[in-house]
């Protein structure tokens, strides 16, 4: 059984009250020195305006071509980009599981569709299902087997130290959510489509299916690939700048 670590430097620390000093505790992060940093050196030729064009071109896609299959190297580079996200105390509390095996994809689809049928029929508020109706989404999820890849992103609610004690992961869900945002942008920049899904009541079963440890919790599942030739998306409009930005 794991317990949170409180490495004590000296015996007198036991007598100190909380908040007096953190010198009694050893940091989990091992950094010997800081190095000079001169700001961003890798930039897009068109800057932020070019980045906006890329991200504004992204849509949530529920219809995929099974062929061609994007090279795994492309997926790996996108996940590398996601792994550059900032995280609480640099704990990097994320795990990205890439599934291409059709048998595993079929099993994931079975798990999700079984739960989603119950979600839509019983668990979800009627307003929720009504709000989803314009998006034409229901408990049937063909994209889970049609898309060449499924990327399942797990948050690590805690880690472990060399002695087996727990390593605290601060703001783990926020940290992983930032990484997912970067992943979505990287996939789009690579010419790939994706869909953010949050399988309700499926996380535990999927975690066991993929043999992930108990400190990992499924946060999102992304089907990834190329949009089908007959793919359609809702004719949505995004908020204008003046609706989302306030100057002070």
Short mmCIF file of C-alpha atoms in Angstrom, two decimals:
data_model
loop_
_atom_site.label_atom_id
_atom_site.label_comp_id
_atom_site.label_asym_id
_atom_site.label_seq_id
_atom_site.Cartn_x
_atom_site.Cartn_y
_atom_site.Cartn_z
CA UNK A 1 0.00 0.00 0.00
CA UNK A 2 1.35 3.43 -0.97
CA UNK A 3 1.46 6.32 1.49
CA UNK A 4 2.32 9.95 0.82
CA UNK A 5 5.97 10.61 1.45
CA UNK A 6 7.17 13.13 4.00
CA UNK A 7 10.97 12.81 3.87
CA UNK A 8 12.34 14.34 7.10
CA UNK A 9 15.79 16.00 7.08
CA UNK A 10 16.31 16.23 10.82
CA UNK A 11 14.61 15.00 13.97
CA UNK A 12 13.71 18.53 15.10
CA UNK A 13 11.35 18.86 12.15
CA UNK A 14 8.82 16.65 13.90
CA UNK A 15 8.30 19.39 16.49
CA UNK A 16 7.61 22.15 13.98
CA UNK A 17 4.09 23.27 13.20
CA UNK A 18 2.71 23.12 9.66
CA UNK A 19 3.50 26.25 7.74
CA UNK A 20 6.67 27.19 9.62
CA UNK A 21 9.15 25.79 7.13
CA UNK A 22 9.38 23.41 4.18
CA UNK A 23 13.09 22.77 4.73
CA UNK A 24 12.21 19.56 6.55
CA UNK A 25 10.97 18.01 3.32
CA UNK A 26 12.96 16.82 0.35
CA UNK A 27 11.58 17.88 -3.06
CA UNK A 28 10.58 15.07 -5.38
CA UNK A 29 11.99 17.03 -8.34
CA UNK A 30 15.75 16.73 -8.65
CA UNK A 31 17.24 19.89 -10.21
CA UNK A 32 20.83 20.86 -9.51
CA UNK A 33 20.86 24.22 -11.26
CA UNK A 34 18.97 26.65 -13.45
CA UNK A 35 20.08 27.53 -16.99
CA UNK A 36 19.73 30.69 -19.11
CA UNK A 37 16.60 31.00 -21.26
CA UNK A 38 16.31 33.59 -24.00
CA UNK A 39 12.65 33.24 -24.92
CA UNK A 40 10.93 31.53 -27.86
CA UNK A 41 13.26 30.59 -30.72
CA UNK A 42 11.00 28.13 -32.57
CA UNK A 43 8.06 30.04 -34.05
CA UNK A 44 5.57 29.84 -36.90
CA UNK A 45 6.37 32.09 -39.90
CA UNK A 46 2.94 33.67 -39.61
CA UNK A 47 2.99 33.88 -35.83
CA UNK A 48 -0.21 33.79 -33.79
CA UNK A 49 -2.36 34.65 -36.81
CA UNK A 50 -1.12 31.53 -38.60
CA UNK A 51 -1.72 29.43 -35.49
CA UNK A 52 -5.27 30.77 -35.31
CA UNK A 53 -5.89 29.70 -38.91
CA UNK A 54 -4.75 26.17 -38.04
CA UNK A 55 -6.86 25.86 -34.91
CA UNK A 56 -9.92 27.55 -36.43
CA UNK A 57 -9.85 24.92 -39.16
CA UNK A 58 -10.27 22.17 -36.57
CA UNK A 59 -13.65 20.48 -36.13
CA UNK A 60 -14.87 17.59 -33.99
CA UNK A 61 -15.09 14.65 -36.40
CA UNK A 62 -17.28 11.59 -35.87
CA UNK A 63 -16.78 9.97 -39.29
CA UNK A 64 -13.37 8.54 -40.28
CA UNK A 65 -11.66 6.76 -43.12
CA UNK A 66 -10.05 3.48 -42.11
CA UNK A 67 -7.44 4.09 -44.84
CA UNK A 68 -4.89 5.57 -45.19
CA UNK A 69 -3.43 4.98 -41.77
CA UNK A 70 -1.33 7.89 -40.50
CA UNK A 71 2.26 6.90 -39.73
CA UNK A 72 2.79 6.07 -36.08
CA UNK A 73 5.70 8.52 -36.12
CA UNK A 74 3.22 11.36 -36.68
CA UNK A 75 1.12 10.26 -33.70
CA UNK A 76 4.28 9.93 -31.59
CA UNK A 77 5.41 13.46 -32.48
CA UNK A 78 2.00 14.84 -31.54
CA UNK A 79 2.21 13.11 -28.16
CA UNK A 80 5.74 14.43 -27.72
CA UNK A 81 4.30 17.91 -28.22
CA UNK A 82 1.57 17.20 -25.65
CA UNK A 83 4.25 16.10 -23.22
CA UNK A 84 5.77 19.59 -23.27
CA UNK A 85 2.77 20.94 -21.34
CA UNK A 86 3.39 22.66 -18.02
CA UNK A 87 2.32 20.71 -14.95
CA UNK A 88 2.04 21.27 -11.21
CA UNK A 89 5.55 21.03 -9.72
CA UNK A 90 6.64 19.46 -13.04
CA UNK A 91 5.04 16.15 -12.10
CA UNK A 92 3.98 15.44 -15.73
CA UNK A 93 0.95 13.41 -14.57
CA UNK A 94 -0.14 12.03 -17.94
CA UNK A 95 -0.21 8.72 -19.77
CA UNK A 96 -1.13 8.47 -23.46
CA UNK A 97 -2.31 5.03 -24.63
CA UNK A 98 -2.40 4.61 -28.40
CA UNK A 99 -4.68 1.82 -29.59
CA UNK A 100 -4.62 0.56 -33.19
CA UNK A 101 -5.39 -3.12 -32.57
CA UNK A 102 -8.86 -3.77 -33.99
CA UNK A 103 -9.77 -6.34 -31.35
CA UNK A 104 -9.04 -3.87 -28.55
CA UNK A 105 -10.89 -1.10 -30.39
CA UNK A 106 -13.93 -3.37 -30.73
CA UNK A 107 -13.87 -4.18 -27.04
CA UNK A 108 -13.59 -0.49 -26.14
CA UNK A 109 -16.54 0.24 -28.40
CA UNK A 110 -18.60 -2.50 -26.75
CA UNK A 111 -17.83 -1.12 -23.29
CA UNK A 112 -18.67 2.45 -24.24
CA UNK A 113 -21.81 1.73 -26.23
CA UNK A 114 -23.21 -0.44 -23.43
CA UNK A 115 -22.72 2.34 -20.89
CA UNK A 116 -23.77 5.10 -23.26
CA UNK A 117 -27.08 3.41 -23.98
CA UNK A 118 -27.81 3.57 -20.26
CA UNK A 119 -26.47 7.11 -20.04
CA UNK A 120 -28.74 8.41 -22.79
CA UNK A 121 -31.78 6.46 -21.58
CA UNK A 122 -31.50 6.89 -17.80
CA UNK A 123 -28.50 8.70 -16.35
CA UNK A 124 -28.28 11.90 -18.38
CA UNK A 125 -30.68 14.75 -17.69
CA UNK A 126 -33.23 15.30 -20.45
CA UNK A 127 -31.86 18.80 -21.02
CA UNK A 128 -28.44 17.29 -21.63
CA UNK A 129 -29.71 14.87 -24.26
CA UNK A 130 -31.78 17.67 -25.80
CA UNK A 131 -28.69 19.87 -26.08
CA UNK A 132 -26.87 17.03 -27.87
CA UNK A 133 -29.64 16.49 -30.39
CA UNK A 134 -28.45 19.18 -32.88
CA UNK A 135 -25.05 17.47 -32.93
CA UNK A 136 -26.70 14.19 -34.03
CA UNK A 137 -24.87 12.16 -31.43
CA UNK A 138 -26.20 9.11 -29.60
CA UNK A 139 -24.94 5.93 -27.94
CA UNK A 140 -23.79 4.36 -31.22
CA UNK A 141 -20.09 5.18 -31.74
CA UNK A 142 -18.80 3.80 -35.08
CA UNK A 143 -15.79 6.08 -34.96
CA UNK A 144 -14.34 3.95 -32.17
CA UNK A 145 -13.63 1.18 -34.66
CA UNK A 146 -13.44 3.22 -37.89
CA UNK A 147 -10.68 5.57 -36.79
CA UNK A 148 -7.18 4.11 -37.28
CA UNK A 149 -6.13 5.18 -33.79
CA UNK A 150 -7.67 5.76 -30.41
CA UNK A 151 -5.63 7.89 -28.02
CA UNK A 152 -6.74 7.39 -24.43
CA UNK A 153 -5.39 10.02 -22.06
CA UNK A 154 -5.11 9.04 -18.41
CA UNK A 155 -4.41 11.39 -15.55
CA UNK A 156 -2.07 10.05 -12.89
CA UNK A 157 -3.69 11.14 -9.63
CA UNK A 158 -0.44 10.33 -7.85
CA UNK A 159 2.94 8.85 -8.69
CA UNK A 160 5.39 6.75 -6.74
CA UNK A 161 8.85 7.38 -5.38
CA UNK A 162 11.79 4.99 -5.41
CA UNK A 163 10.93 3.76 -1.91
CA UNK A 164 7.35 2.90 -2.94
CA UNK A 165 5.72 5.86 -1.21
CA UNK A 166 3.29 8.12 -3.03
CA UNK A 167 4.45 11.14 -4.97
CA UNK A 168 1.87 13.88 -4.92
CA UNK A 169 0.64 15.13 -8.31
CA UNK A 170 -0.58 18.67 -7.86
CA UNK A 171 -3.34 19.98 -10.13
CA UNK A 172 -3.15 16.74 -12.10
CA UNK A 173 -6.43 17.20 -13.99
CA UNK A 174 -5.65 20.77 -15.01
CA UNK A 175 -2.14 19.74 -16.07
CA UNK A 176 -3.41 16.86 -18.20
CA UNK A 177 -6.14 19.05 -19.71
CA UNK A 178 -3.49 21.53 -20.87
CA UNK A 179 -1.56 18.63 -22.44
CA UNK A 180 -4.71 17.49 -24.24
CA UNK A 181 -5.19 20.98 -25.68
CA UNK A 182 -1.66 20.90 -27.08
CA UNK A 183 -2.28 17.40 -28.44
CA UNK A 184 -5.40 18.57 -30.29
CA UNK A 185 -3.44 21.40 -31.89
CA UNK A 186 -0.57 19.11 -32.84
CA UNK A 187 -2.93 16.61 -34.48
CA UNK A 188 -4.57 19.41 -36.42
CA UNK A 189 -1.20 20.78 -37.53
CA UNK A 190 -0.36 17.27 -38.77
CA UNK A 191 -3.52 17.22 -40.90
CA UNK A 192 -5.36 14.75 -38.68
CA UNK A 193 -8.91 14.95 -37.37
CA UNK A 194 -9.97 14.09 -33.84
CA UNK A 195 -12.87 14.09 -31.43
CA UNK A 196 -12.80 14.75 -27.69
CA UNK A 197 -14.92 12.16 -25.89
CA UNK A 198 -15.36 11.57 -22.17
CA UNK A 199 -16.72 8.03 -21.75
CA UNK A 200 -19.11 8.26 -18.82
CA UNK A 201 -18.93 5.33 -16.36
CA UNK A 202 -16.41 3.52 -18.58
CA UNK A 203 -13.07 4.55 -17.12
CA UNK A 204 -12.58 1.71 -14.64
CA UNK A 205 -13.40 -1.06 -17.13
CA UNK A 206 -11.22 0.46 -19.84
CA UNK A 207 -8.37 0.92 -17.38
CA UNK A 208 -8.52 -2.77 -16.54
CA UNK A 209 -8.74 -3.70 -20.23
CA UNK A 210 -5.52 -1.82 -20.94
CA UNK A 211 -3.86 -3.06 -17.74
CA UNK A 212 -3.22 0.45 -16.47
CA UNK A 213 -2.31 0.93 -12.78
CA UNK A 214 -4.87 2.09 -10.24
CA UNK A 215 -3.33 5.57 -9.91
CA UNK A 216 -4.42 6.32 -13.48
CA UNK A 217 -7.90 7.60 -14.31
CA UNK A 218 -9.24 7.92 -17.85
CA UNK A 219 -9.82 11.58 -18.66
CA UNK A 220 -10.55 11.66 -22.41
CA UNK A 221 -10.56 9.34 -25.41
CA UNK A 222 -9.68 10.69 -28.86
CA UNK A 223 -10.40 8.87 -32.11
CA UNK A 224 -7.75 10.07 -34.56
CA UNK A 225 -7.40 9.77 -38.31
CA UNK A 226 -8.51 11.32 -41.58
CA UNK A 227 -12.08 12.53 -41.98
CA UNK A 228 -14.28 10.34 -44.18
CA UNK A 229 -15.06 11.54 -47.70
CA UNK A 230 -18.73 12.02 -46.77
CA UNK A 231 -18.00 13.55 -43.36
CA UNK A 232 -20.36 16.28 -42.22
CA UNK A 233 -20.11 18.55 -39.19
CA UNK A 234 -22.64 20.94 -37.62
CA UNK A 235 -22.63 24.45 -39.07
CA UNK A 236 -21.45 26.01 -35.83
CA UNK A 237 -20.21 29.56 -35.29
CA UNK A 238 -17.52 30.38 -32.77
CA UNK A 239 -17.70 33.34 -30.43
CA UNK A 240 -16.19 36.61 -31.66
CA UNK A 241 -13.11 38.08 -30.04
CA UNK A 242 -15.10 40.81 -28.30
CA UNK A 243 -17.21 38.11 -26.64
CA UNK A 244 -14.27 36.29 -25.07
CA UNK A 245 -11.62 38.94 -24.42
CA UNK A 246 -11.84 41.87 -21.97
CA UNK A 247 -9.17 44.54 -21.70
CA UNK A 248 -8.31 46.29 -18.42
#
